[in-house]
Short mmCIF file of C-alpha atoms in Angstrom, two decimals:
data_model
loop_
_atom_site.label_atom_id
_atom_site.label_comp_id
_atom_site.label_asym_id
_atom_site.label_seq_id
_atom_site.Cartn_x
_atom_site.Cartn_y
_atom_site.Cartn_z
CA MET X 89 -29.01 -27.07 -75.76
CA VAL X 90 -27.93 -23.87 -77.54
CA GLN X 91 -25.51 -21.70 -75.61
CA HIS X 92 -24.38 -18.24 -76.55
CA TYR X 93 -21.03 -16.62 -77.09
CA PHE X 94 -21.02 -12.86 -77.14
CA PHE X 95 -19.05 -10.42 -79.24
CA SER X 96 -19.01 -6.74 -80.12
CA ALA X 97 -20.91 -6.05 -83.32
CA TRP X 98 -18.31 -3.53 -84.44
CA LEU X 99 -15.65 -6.27 -84.31
CA LEU X 100 -17.30 -8.48 -86.93
CA PRO X 101 -15.34 -9.58 -89.98
CA ALA X 102 -15.80 -7.27 -92.95
CA GLY X 103 -18.99 -7.85 -94.88
CA VAL X 104 -20.75 -9.85 -92.19
CA GLU X 105 -24.08 -8.55 -90.90
CA ARG X 106 -24.63 -8.91 -87.16
CA GLU X 107 -28.13 -10.39 -87.42
CA ASN X 108 -26.85 -13.08 -89.79
CA PHE X 109 -23.73 -13.89 -87.84
CA VAL X 110 -24.01 -17.37 -86.36
CA ARG X 111 -20.96 -19.53 -85.66
CA LYS X 112 -20.55 -23.13 -84.69
CA VAL X 113 -17.83 -24.30 -82.34
CA GLY X 114 -18.11 -28.03 -81.75
CA ASP X 115 -21.71 -28.59 -80.71
CA VAL X 116 -22.15 -25.09 -79.32
CA TYR X 117 -23.56 -22.28 -81.41
CA ALA X 118 -22.75 -18.61 -81.04
CA VAL X 119 -25.29 -15.96 -81.84
CA GLY X 120 -24.14 -12.37 -82.20
CA GLN X 121 -25.02 -9.78 -79.60
CA ILE X 122 -23.14 -6.79 -78.27
CA ALA X 123 -20.72 -7.96 -75.57
CA PRO X 124 -17.11 -9.24 -75.24
CA ALA X 125 -15.49 -9.92 -78.56
CA LEU X 126 -15.06 -13.45 -79.85
CA PRO X 127 -13.73 -13.84 -83.37
CA ALA X 128 -15.24 -16.00 -86.03
CA VAL X 129 -13.51 -19.33 -85.57
CA ARG X 130 -13.01 -22.61 -87.33
CA GLU X 131 -12.95 -25.77 -85.28
CA ARG X 132 -9.62 -27.62 -85.49
CA PRO X 133 -10.11 -31.05 -83.93
CA LEU X 134 -7.26 -32.99 -82.41
CA PRO X 135 -6.66 -35.99 -84.73
CA PRO X 136 -6.46 -39.37 -82.96
CA ALA X 137 -2.98 -39.90 -84.40
CA ALA X 138 -1.78 -36.61 -82.90
CA LEU X 139 -3.20 -37.53 -79.50
CA GLU X 140 -1.53 -40.95 -79.70
CA ALA X 141 1.80 -39.32 -80.51
CA LEU X 142 1.46 -36.93 -77.57
CA GLN X 143 0.52 -39.75 -75.20
CA ALA X 144 3.41 -41.89 -76.42
CA ARG X 145 5.84 -39.02 -75.80
CA PHE X 146 4.43 -37.64 -72.54
CA GLY X 147 2.57 -40.55 -70.95
CA ALA X 148 0.50 -39.40 -67.98
CA ARG X 149 1.66 -35.82 -68.60
CA CYS X 150 -0.75 -35.72 -71.54
CA THR X 151 -4.34 -35.85 -70.33
CA THR X 152 -7.81 -35.50 -71.77
CA ALA X 153 -9.55 -35.53 -68.37
CA LEU X 154 -12.43 -33.07 -68.53
CA ALA X 155 -11.70 -31.47 -65.15
CA VAL X 156 -8.11 -30.72 -66.16
CA ARG X 157 -9.13 -29.45 -69.58
CA GLU X 158 -11.75 -27.16 -68.06
CA GLN X 159 -9.18 -25.78 -65.62
CA HIS X 160 -6.99 -24.88 -68.58
CA GLY X 161 -9.89 -23.51 -70.61
CA ARG X 162 -10.81 -20.51 -68.49
CA ASP X 163 -9.15 -17.39 -67.15
CA GLU X 164 -10.21 -14.20 -65.36
CA SER X 165 -11.92 -12.74 -68.44
CA ALA X 166 -15.66 -12.29 -68.81
CA TYR X 167 -15.99 -15.04 -71.44
CA THR X 168 -18.19 -18.01 -70.62
CA HIS X 169 -19.23 -21.26 -72.33
CA ILE X 170 -16.11 -21.58 -74.45
CA PRO X 171 -15.14 -25.23 -74.95
CA PRO X 172 -11.92 -26.33 -73.21
CA PRO X 173 -8.83 -27.54 -75.09
CA ALA X 174 -8.92 -31.10 -76.40
CA ALA X 175 -5.91 -32.12 -74.29
CA VAL X 176 -3.44 -30.73 -71.76
CA VAL X 177 0.28 -31.43 -71.94
CA TYR X 178 2.55 -30.72 -68.97
CA ALA X 179 6.02 -29.69 -70.07
CA GLU X 180 9.01 -30.00 -67.73
CA SER X 181 11.87 -29.00 -70.03
CA THR X 182 12.73 -27.17 -73.22
CA ALA X 183 12.87 -30.55 -74.98
CA ASP X 184 9.31 -31.26 -73.83
CA VAL X 185 8.07 -27.97 -75.27
CA ALA X 186 9.92 -28.51 -78.55
CA ASP X 187 8.56 -32.05 -78.97
CA ALA X 188 5.00 -30.99 -78.12
CA VAL X 189 5.14 -28.18 -80.68
CA ARG X 190 6.68 -30.47 -83.33
CA ILE X 191 3.88 -32.99 -82.89
CA ALA X 192 1.29 -30.23 -83.04
CA ALA X 193 2.93 -28.78 -86.14
CA GLN X 194 2.87 -32.15 -87.87
CA TRP X 195 -0.93 -32.28 -87.57
CA ARG X 196 -1.43 -28.50 -87.54
CA VAL X 197 -2.99 -28.56 -84.11
CA PRO X 198 -3.28 -25.33 -82.08
CA VAL X 199 -0.90 -24.94 -79.11
CA ILE X 200 -1.84 -22.55 -76.30
CA PRO X 201 0.86 -21.84 -73.68
CA PHE X 202 -0.47 -21.86 -70.10
CA GLY X 203 1.12 -20.51 -66.91
CA VAL X 204 -1.20 -19.89 -63.96
CA GLY X 205 -4.33 -18.74 -65.81
CA SER X 206 -4.45 -15.19 -64.43
CA SER X 207 -4.90 -13.40 -67.76
CA LEU X 208 -7.84 -11.01 -68.16
CA GLU X 209 -8.42 -10.82 -71.91
CA GLY X 210 -9.08 -14.43 -72.93
CA HIS X 211 -5.48 -15.13 -73.95
CA LEU X 212 -5.51 -18.82 -73.05
CA LEU X 213 -9.00 -19.78 -74.22
CA ALA X 214 -9.10 -22.59 -76.76
CA VAL X 215 -11.27 -20.83 -79.33
CA GLN X 216 -9.99 -23.15 -82.08
CA GLY X 217 -9.49 -26.23 -79.92
CA GLY X 218 -6.06 -27.86 -79.72
CA ILE X 219 -3.79 -28.50 -76.76
CA SER X 220 -2.99 -26.42 -73.71
CA LEU X 221 0.77 -26.56 -73.10
CA ASP X 222 1.20 -26.10 -69.36
CA VAL X 223 4.69 -24.82 -68.48
CA SER X 224 4.02 -24.26 -64.76
CA ARG X 225 6.30 -27.22 -63.88
CA MET X 226 9.18 -25.44 -65.61
CA ASN X 227 9.73 -23.43 -62.46
CA GLN X 228 13.47 -23.35 -61.87
CA VAL X 229 15.60 -20.27 -61.32
CA LEU X 230 18.42 -21.36 -63.61
CA ALA X 231 21.07 -18.74 -62.88
CA ILE X 232 21.56 -15.57 -60.88
CA GLN X 233 24.36 -13.16 -61.76
CA PRO X 234 24.31 -10.63 -58.92
CA GLU X 235 27.31 -8.73 -60.24
CA ASP X 236 25.51 -8.18 -63.55
CA LEU X 237 22.08 -7.67 -61.96
CA THR X 238 20.50 -10.41 -64.08
CA ALA X 239 18.75 -13.72 -63.59
CA THR X 240 17.68 -16.46 -65.99
CA VAL X 241 14.53 -18.40 -65.19
CA GLN X 242 12.19 -20.93 -66.71
CA PRO X 243 8.78 -19.60 -67.76
CA GLY X 244 6.85 -21.16 -64.87
CA VAL X 245 8.77 -19.22 -62.21
CA THR X 246 6.46 -16.67 -60.59
CA ARG X 247 7.48 -13.15 -59.67
CA LYS X 248 7.19 -13.87 -55.93
CA GLN X 249 9.29 -17.01 -56.31
CA LEU X 250 12.01 -15.06 -58.10
CA ASN X 251 12.05 -12.36 -55.46
CA GLU X 252 12.34 -14.93 -52.70
CA ALA X 253 15.31 -16.48 -54.49
CA ILE X 254 17.24 -13.19 -54.74
CA ARG X 255 16.21 -11.36 -51.59
CA HIS X 256 19.25 -12.60 -49.63
CA LEU X 257 21.47 -11.02 -52.27
CA GLY X 258 19.96 -7.60 -51.65
CA LEU X 259 18.22 -7.65 -55.04
CA PHE X 260 14.65 -7.60 -56.32
CA PHE X 261 12.67 -7.94 -59.54
CA PRO X 262 10.33 -4.93 -59.68
CA ILE X 263 7.64 -5.85 -62.21
CA ASP X 264 4.52 -6.29 -60.12
CA PRO X 265 1.20 -6.83 -61.94
CA GLY X 266 -0.58 -7.77 -58.71
CA ALA X 267 -1.33 -11.40 -59.39
CA ASP X 268 1.52 -13.84 -58.72
CA ALA X 269 1.87 -14.36 -62.45
CA THR X 270 4.59 -16.42 -64.11
CA ILE X 271 7.57 -14.66 -65.62
CA GLY X 272 6.76 -16.36 -68.93
CA GLY X 273 3.21 -15.05 -68.92
CA MET X 274 4.36 -11.60 -67.89
CA ALA X 275 6.84 -11.51 -70.78
CA ALA X 276 4.19 -12.79 -73.19
CA THR X 277 1.77 -9.99 -72.31
CA ARG X 278 4.40 -7.27 -71.77
CA ALA X 279 3.09 -6.86 -68.23
CA SER X 280 3.93 -4.01 -65.88
CA GLY X 281 1.99 -3.03 -62.76
CA THR X 282 2.52 -0.84 -59.74
CA ASN X 283 6.27 -0.20 -60.13
CA ALA X 284 6.24 0.69 -63.82
CA VAL X 285 6.38 4.45 -63.23
CA ARG X 286 9.97 4.03 -61.98
CA TYR X 287 11.23 0.66 -63.27
CA GLY X 288 9.42 0.29 -66.59
CA THR X 289 7.60 -2.75 -67.98
CA MET X 290 8.60 -6.24 -69.07
CA ARG X 291 9.63 -4.70 -72.39
CA ASP X 292 12.37 -2.81 -70.54
CA ASN X 293 13.39 -5.65 -68.25
CA VAL X 294 13.70 -8.74 -70.47
CA LEU X 295 17.22 -9.01 -71.87
CA ALA X 296 17.15 -12.41 -73.58
CA LEU X 297 14.87 -15.32 -74.39
CA GLU X 298 14.99 -18.98 -75.31
CA VAL X 299 12.03 -19.61 -77.60
CA VAL X 300 10.49 -22.65 -79.27
CA THR X 301 9.22 -21.60 -82.68
CA ALA X 302 6.19 -22.92 -84.53
CA SER X 303 8.31 -25.60 -86.19
CA GLY X 304 9.64 -26.86 -82.86
CA GLU X 305 13.07 -25.28 -83.34
CA VAL X 306 14.79 -23.82 -80.27
CA ILE X 307 16.28 -20.36 -80.78
CA ARG X 308 17.86 -17.75 -78.53
CA THR X 309 17.41 -14.00 -78.73
CA GLY X 310 19.41 -11.31 -76.95
CA THR X 311 22.24 -11.65 -74.42
CA ARG X 312 22.97 -10.65 -70.85
CA ALA X 313 24.73 -7.53 -72.10
CA ARG X 314 22.93 -4.29 -71.33
CA LYS X 315 22.77 -3.27 -74.97
CA SER X 316 23.30 -4.61 -78.48
CA SER X 317 23.06 -3.41 -82.07
CA ALA X 318 23.27 -6.92 -83.56
CA GLY X 319 20.54 -7.44 -86.13
CA TYR X 320 16.80 -7.22 -85.60
CA ASP X 321 15.63 -6.94 -82.00
CA LEU X 322 13.90 -10.31 -81.82
CA THR X 323 13.61 -10.16 -78.04
CA ARG X 324 11.35 -7.12 -78.28
CA LEU X 325 9.40 -8.82 -81.06
CA PHE X 326 8.59 -11.84 -78.91
CA VAL X 327 7.93 -9.91 -75.69
CA GLY X 328 4.25 -8.99 -75.85
CA SER X 329 3.40 -11.47 -78.60
CA GLU X 330 1.01 -13.33 -76.29
CA GLY X 331 2.09 -16.83 -77.31
CA THR X 332 1.29 -16.23 -81.00
CA LEU X 333 4.90 -16.27 -82.27
CA GLY X 334 6.70 -18.73 -80.00
CA VAL X 335 6.73 -20.48 -76.63
CA PHE X 336 9.20 -19.12 -74.07
CA THR X 337 11.36 -21.68 -72.29
CA GLU X 338 13.94 -19.38 -70.67
CA ILE X 339 13.81 -15.69 -69.81
CA THR X 340 16.73 -13.50 -68.73
CA VAL X 341 15.59 -10.45 -66.77
CA ARG X 342 17.13 -7.38 -65.15
CA LEU X 343 17.39 -7.19 -61.37
CA TYR X 344 17.73 -4.14 -59.16
CA PRO X 345 19.33 -3.46 -55.78
CA LEU X 346 16.85 -3.33 -52.93
CA PRO X 347 16.44 0.35 -52.07
CA GLU X 348 18.21 1.56 -48.97
CA ALA X 349 15.01 3.13 -47.69
CA VAL X 350 11.35 2.61 -48.58
CA SER X 351 8.39 4.59 -47.38
CA ALA X 352 4.73 4.32 -48.32
CA ALA X 353 1.95 6.82 -47.81
CA ILE X 354 -1.78 7.09 -48.37
CA CYS X 355 -3.67 10.28 -48.97
CA SER X 356 -7.42 10.78 -49.34
CA PHE X 357 -9.09 13.35 -51.59
CA PRO X 358 -12.53 14.93 -51.86
CA ASP X 359 -13.01 13.52 -55.36
CA VAL X 360 -11.29 11.47 -58.05
CA GLY X 361 -10.40 14.58 -60.03
CA ALA X 362 -8.33 15.99 -57.20
CA ALA X 363 -6.43 12.72 -56.82
CA VAL X 364 -5.67 12.54 -60.54
CA ARG X 365 -4.58 16.17 -60.75
CA THR X 366 -2.25 15.52 -57.83
CA THR X 367 -0.72 12.61 -59.75
CA ILE X 368 -0.20 14.73 -62.85
CA ALA X 369 1.55 17.41 -60.80
CA ILE X 370 3.81 14.82 -59.12
CA ILE X 371 4.92 13.34 -62.44
CA GLN X 372 5.36 16.70 -64.16
CA MET X 373 7.51 17.83 -61.23
CA GLY X 374 9.89 15.00 -62.11
CA SER X 375 9.54 13.16 -58.81
CA PRO X 376 11.19 9.70 -58.94
CA ILE X 377 8.20 8.22 -57.12
CA ALA X 378 8.26 4.41 -57.32
CA ARG X 379 4.53 3.72 -57.10
CA CYS X 380 1.44 5.91 -57.42
CA GLU X 381 -1.86 4.02 -57.33
CA LEU X 382 -5.40 5.39 -57.47
CA LEU X 383 -8.42 3.77 -55.79
CA ASP X 384 -11.84 5.37 -55.98
CA ALA X 385 -14.21 5.40 -52.99
CA ARG X 386 -16.07 2.28 -54.21
CA THR X 387 -12.82 0.37 -54.41
CA VAL X 388 -11.65 1.52 -50.99
CA ARG X 389 -14.96 0.38 -49.54
CA ALA X 390 -14.59 -3.04 -51.19
CA VAL X 391 -10.97 -3.32 -50.07
CA ASN X 392 -11.95 -2.50 -46.47
CA ALA X 393 -14.54 -5.28 -46.52
CA HIS X 394 -12.24 -7.80 -48.22
CA SER X 395 -9.00 -7.09 -46.32
CA LYS X 396 -10.53 -6.05 -42.98
CA LEU X 397 -9.06 -2.53 -43.11
CA THR X 398 -10.41 0.81 -41.94
CA LEU X 399 -9.20 3.13 -44.69
CA ARG X 400 -11.14 6.38 -45.26
CA GLU X 401 -13.75 5.52 -47.88
CA GLU X 402 -12.81 8.35 -50.21
CA PRO X 403 -10.75 8.49 -53.41
CA MET X 404 -7.20 7.65 -52.41
CA LEU X 405 -3.63 7.67 -53.69
CA LEU X 406 -1.33 4.94 -52.41
CA MET X 407 2.28 5.93 -53.00
CA GLU X 408 5.73 4.52 -52.38
CA PHE X 409 9.16 6.15 -52.39
CA HIS X 410 12.53 4.40 -52.88
CA GLY X 411 16.03 5.70 -52.29
CA SER X 412 18.32 6.84 -49.51
CA PRO X 413 16.68 7.91 -46.24
CA ALA X 414 17.30 11.56 -47.08
CA SER X 415 15.98 11.33 -50.65
CA VAL X 416 12.90 9.37 -49.58
CA GLN X 417 12.07 12.03 -46.99
CA GLU X 418 12.61 14.81 -49.53
CA GLN X 419 10.40 13.10 -52.14
CA ALA X 420 7.66 12.43 -49.66
CA GLU X 421 7.60 15.98 -48.32
CA ALA X 422 7.40 17.41 -51.84
CA VAL X 423 4.57 15.05 -52.76
CA GLN X 424 2.69 15.86 -49.56
CA ALA X 425 2.90 19.57 -50.38
CA ILE X 426 1.45 18.93 -53.84
CA ALA X 427 -1.35 16.81 -52.37
CA ASP X 428 -2.19 19.60 -49.92
CA GLU X 429 -2.54 22.04 -52.82
CA HIS X 430 -5.18 19.77 -54.39
CA GLY X 431 -7.23 19.15 -51.26
CA GLY X 432 -5.46 16.03 -50.06
CA ARG X 433 -6.17 15.07 -46.49
CA ALA X 434 -5.37 12.42 -43.94
CA PHE X 435 -1.85 11.91 -45.32
CA GLU X 436 -0.61 8.83 -43.46
CA TRP X 437 2.78 7.10 -43.47
CA ALA X 438 3.55 3.40 -43.51
CA THR X 439 7.25 3.10 -42.81
CA THR X 440 7.52 -0.43 -41.42
CA PRO X 441 7.67 -3.44 -43.75
CA GLU X 442 4.58 -4.89 -42.08
CA GLU X 443 2.50 -1.76 -42.64
CA ARG X 444 3.62 -1.47 -46.26
CA THR X 445 2.92 -5.13 -46.94
CA ARG X 446 -0.57 -4.79 -45.48
CA LEU X 447 -1.37 -1.81 -47.72
CA TRP X 448 0.07 -3.27 -50.91
CA THR X 449 -1.56 -6.64 -50.30
CA ALA X 450 -4.88 -4.83 -50.00
CA ARG X 451 -4.17 -2.96 -53.26
CA HIS X 452 -3.25 -6.17 -55.05
CA ASN X 453 -6.49 -7.73 -53.84
CA ALA X 454 -8.59 -4.83 -55.15
CA TYR X 455 -9.73 -6.84 -58.18
CA PHE X 456 -10.94 -9.71 -56.01
CA ALA X 457 -12.43 -7.25 -53.52
CA GLY X 458 -14.45 -5.78 -56.36
CA VAL X 459 -15.62 -9.21 -57.47
CA GLN X 460 -16.59 -10.09 -53.91
CA SER X 461 -18.66 -6.92 -53.63
CA ARG X 462 -21.14 -8.41 -56.10
CA PRO X 463 -21.30 -12.19 -55.59
CA GLY X 464 -21.68 -14.21 -58.79
CA CYS X 465 -20.57 -11.38 -61.06
CA ARG X 466 -18.00 -11.37 -63.84
CA VAL X 467 -15.72 -8.42 -64.53
CA ILE X 468 -15.21 -6.66 -67.82
CA THR X 469 -11.98 -4.77 -67.29
CA THR X 470 -10.53 -1.84 -69.17
CA ASP X 471 -6.83 -1.17 -69.53
CA ALA X 472 -6.40 2.18 -71.21
CA CYS X 473 -3.17 4.12 -70.88
CA VAL X 474 -2.94 7.78 -71.91
CA PRO X 475 -0.35 10.55 -71.86
CA ILE X 476 -0.20 11.91 -68.33
CA SER X 477 -1.56 15.30 -69.44
CA GLN X 478 -4.74 13.59 -70.66
CA LEU X 479 -5.29 11.42 -67.61
CA ALA X 480 -7.76 13.60 -65.69
CA ASP X 481 -10.09 14.12 -68.66
CA ASN X 482 -10.13 10.42 -69.50
CA VAL X 483 -10.67 9.16 -65.95
CA LEU X 484 -13.39 11.70 -65.13
CA ALA X 485 -15.27 11.02 -68.37
CA ALA X 486 -15.16 7.26 -67.73
CA VAL X 487 -16.48 7.73 -64.18
CA ALA X 488 -19.25 10.06 -65.33
CA GLU X 489 -20.39 7.62 -68.02
CA ALA X 490 -20.38 4.66 -65.63
CA ASP X 491 -22.33 6.62 -63.01
CA ALA X 492 -24.89 7.68 -65.62
CA ALA X 493 -25.29 4.10 -66.83
CA GLY X 494 -25.94 2.87 -63.28
CA ILE X 495 -23.74 -0.19 -63.66
CA PRO X 496 -21.66 -1.34 -60.65
CA TYR X 497 -17.96 -0.73 -61.14
CA PHE X 498 -14.66 -0.13 -59.41
CA LEU X 499 -11.76 2.10 -60.46
CA VAL X 500 -8.06 1.48 -59.88
CA GLY X 501 -5.08 2.77 -61.73
CA HIS X 502 -1.33 2.83 -62.06
CA VAL X 503 -1.88 6.52 -62.55
CA GLY X 504 1.79 7.42 -62.24
CA ASP X 505 2.20 6.22 -65.82
CA GLY X 506 -1.27 7.11 -67.10
CA ASN X 507 -2.73 3.58 -66.89
CA PHE X 508 -6.18 3.10 -65.34
CA HIS X 509 -8.71 0.29 -65.05
CA MET X 510 -12.48 0.41 -64.82
CA GLY X 511 -13.88 -2.91 -63.66
CA TYR X 512 -17.54 -3.25 -64.71
CA LEU X 513 -19.28 -5.82 -62.50
CA ILE X 514 -21.90 -7.61 -64.57
CA ASP X 515 -24.36 -10.41 -64.10
CA PRO X 516 -23.01 -12.96 -66.61
CA ASN X 517 -26.57 -13.99 -67.49
CA ASP X 518 -27.83 -10.46 -68.12
CA ASP X 519 -27.33 -9.51 -71.77
CA THR X 520 -28.32 -5.90 -71.10
CA GLU X 521 -25.59 -5.46 -68.48
CA ARG X 522 -23.04 -7.03 -70.81
CA ALA X 523 -24.06 -4.66 -73.59
CA THR X 524 -23.89 -1.65 -71.26
CA ALA X 525 -20.43 -2.57 -70.02
CA GLU X 526 -19.16 -3.09 -73.56
CA ARG X 527 -20.63 0.23 -74.66
CA LEU X 528 -18.83 1.98 -71.80
CA ASN X 529 -15.62 0.11 -72.60
CA HIS X 530 -15.85 1.07 -76.26
CA ALA X 531 -16.34 4.75 -75.41
CA LEU X 532 -13.47 4.68 -72.91
CA VAL X 533 -11.03 3.17 -75.41
CA ALA X 534 -12.12 5.47 -78.23
CA ARG X 535 -11.49 8.46 -75.98
CA ALA X 536 -8.08 7.10 -74.94
CA LEU X 537 -7.05 6.60 -78.57
CA ALA X 538 -8.21 10.11 -79.46
CA SER X 539 -6.01 11.36 -76.60
CA GLY X 540 -2.90 9.72 -78.05
CA GLY X 541 -3.16 6.67 -75.78
CA THR X 542 -3.49 2.92 -76.13
CA CYS X 543 -6.25 0.36 -75.66
CA THR X 544 -4.05 -1.75 -73.39
CA GLY X 545 -1.33 -0.57 -71.10
CA GLU X 546 -0.44 -3.98 -69.68
CA HIS X 547 -3.10 -6.68 -70.04
CA GLY X 548 -2.50 -7.38 -73.72
CA VAL X 549 -4.91 -7.76 -76.63
CA GLY X 550 -5.99 -11.40 -76.30
CA LEU X 551 -9.51 -11.81 -77.65
CA HIS X 552 -11.23 -8.78 -76.25
CA LYS X 553 -9.16 -5.98 -77.74
CA MET X 554 -8.56 -7.17 -81.30
CA GLY X 555 -10.89 -4.59 -82.81
CA PHE X 556 -9.36 -1.91 -80.65
CA LEU X 557 -5.91 -2.88 -81.93
CA ARG X 558 -7.03 -2.21 -85.49
CA ALA X 559 -8.39 1.18 -84.45
CA GLU X 560 -5.13 1.99 -82.66
CA VAL X 561 -2.48 0.94 -85.17
CA GLY X 562 -4.35 1.11 -88.49
CA ASP X 563 -4.73 -1.39 -91.31
CA GLY X 564 -1.18 -0.95 -92.62
CA ALA X 565 0.50 -1.81 -89.33
CA LEU X 566 -1.97 -4.62 -88.74
CA ALA X 567 -1.15 -6.09 -92.15
CA LEU X 568 2.55 -5.99 -91.24
CA MET X 569 1.81 -7.81 -87.97
CA ARG X 570 -0.10 -10.46 -89.92
CA ALA X 571 2.85 -10.85 -92.28
CA ILE X 572 5.18 -11.41 -89.32
CA LYS X 573 2.76 -13.95 -87.87
CA ALA X 574 2.50 -15.77 -91.21
CA ALA X 575 6.28 -15.86 -91.61
CA LEU X 576 6.96 -17.22 -88.12
CA ASP X 577 3.86 -19.43 -87.84
CA PRO X 578 2.71 -20.29 -91.37
CA HIS X 579 0.16 -22.87 -90.23
CA ASP X 580 -1.23 -20.64 -87.48
CA ILE X 581 -0.84 -23.14 -84.65
CA LEU X 582 0.51 -20.84 -81.91
CA ASN X 583 -2.38 -19.47 -79.85
CA PRO X 584 -4.50 -18.90 -82.95
CA GLY X 585 -7.45 -16.55 -83.00
CA LYS X 586 -5.80 -14.02 -80.69
CA VAL X 587 -4.38 -10.51 -81.12
CA LEU X 588 -4.90 -10.15 -84.91
CA LEU X 589 -8.49 -9.70 -86.05
CA GLY X 590 -9.44 -11.19 -89.39
#
């Protein structure tokens, strides 16, 4: 049986014609059509001797069971029919990770770090085979230094787990991508989420790392000090590298005091444009708003159905304010006045923890609400981020193009920092819908880049955005990235086939 992989024609390797582009991965062939990008790959089988070495070292924690391999060979991306890894290794310590990588390096076998599998861009797919290195059992909070506002955790600790561990100290970790992702995965993709407008991204909140390199050596980068001028900033190099430069085994992150007062509000608007213009005015005013999230009417409708809410089914901003009681009230009143100027209506407050939790849980479930609105669909997500002054033009153009194409979609955005997501809901077996969604995605990203923005504000490059990365940074910067990759991973065993096209 011949199955199909799909890829964007404009992402093909130089000199390769689309109609002649046929790849073989194991016993599955890939025939080029316009849809999510999959690079040309070379199969790298797991040698029996390598598997024997892994089994001797890890025993039952190294498995080739198909069900386990399939679980580790898929994520939330729109890719289908990609073979799973050849084996899964469960690591429980830094020594486990180092030994697994050393064995893989000896036989030049790909190693793909795995947390909870919530990535959206194909980061953990075994496009060249190899082993999935599951670090979810490395889930200990190793140290909390409340006086310094730092914590050190293993990579399998999730953001909710960390916040539960520090809540009694009056502290919290603000990076909130929605899914209960692992701290290791969040650092690997340079994640951010709903709080980024005030607290920044993982780039700003990771102070130090313990990393296993491609040779199996354990190194440390950074310190718990708030700043340093000592040598190259290796911490920033590894954060956002998506598992292609090293495997994280410890992460030291910044913590923040829980705000004295928190208030959330929702406000509906006659159209998406009014909601976005309100956001721009709020940010340009210099408001220290903590969260500012956009949901279009389609998304609100899906969220109502999924979370059993009765929100007005109109474009909506969901906002949150942190600070002292007086400052929160002042911020909120100023924001409400701006919303009124742009046609905002039905401004409602959620001041109790229960009300706020209900609203933010619904927002975090927006992706799954969208998926549920079209049973059996897959989602091709966009992740553009633009300068705040360009936000309205980019969002409105994306909405107009999607409406004209007639494809089902939902729109959400961390619009306080210019980051928005179109989720195109496609039938995974309909090549025309895939092609339409990819065409819309391509146009959206091209427009964002022309506006001085980026192809990915928080999801990372993975497989899907490799061609976009070239368009964004240029061949010179891409060549430098390849040189760094070659220097740190000369045999290309760490999550190969991701991030760097060609």
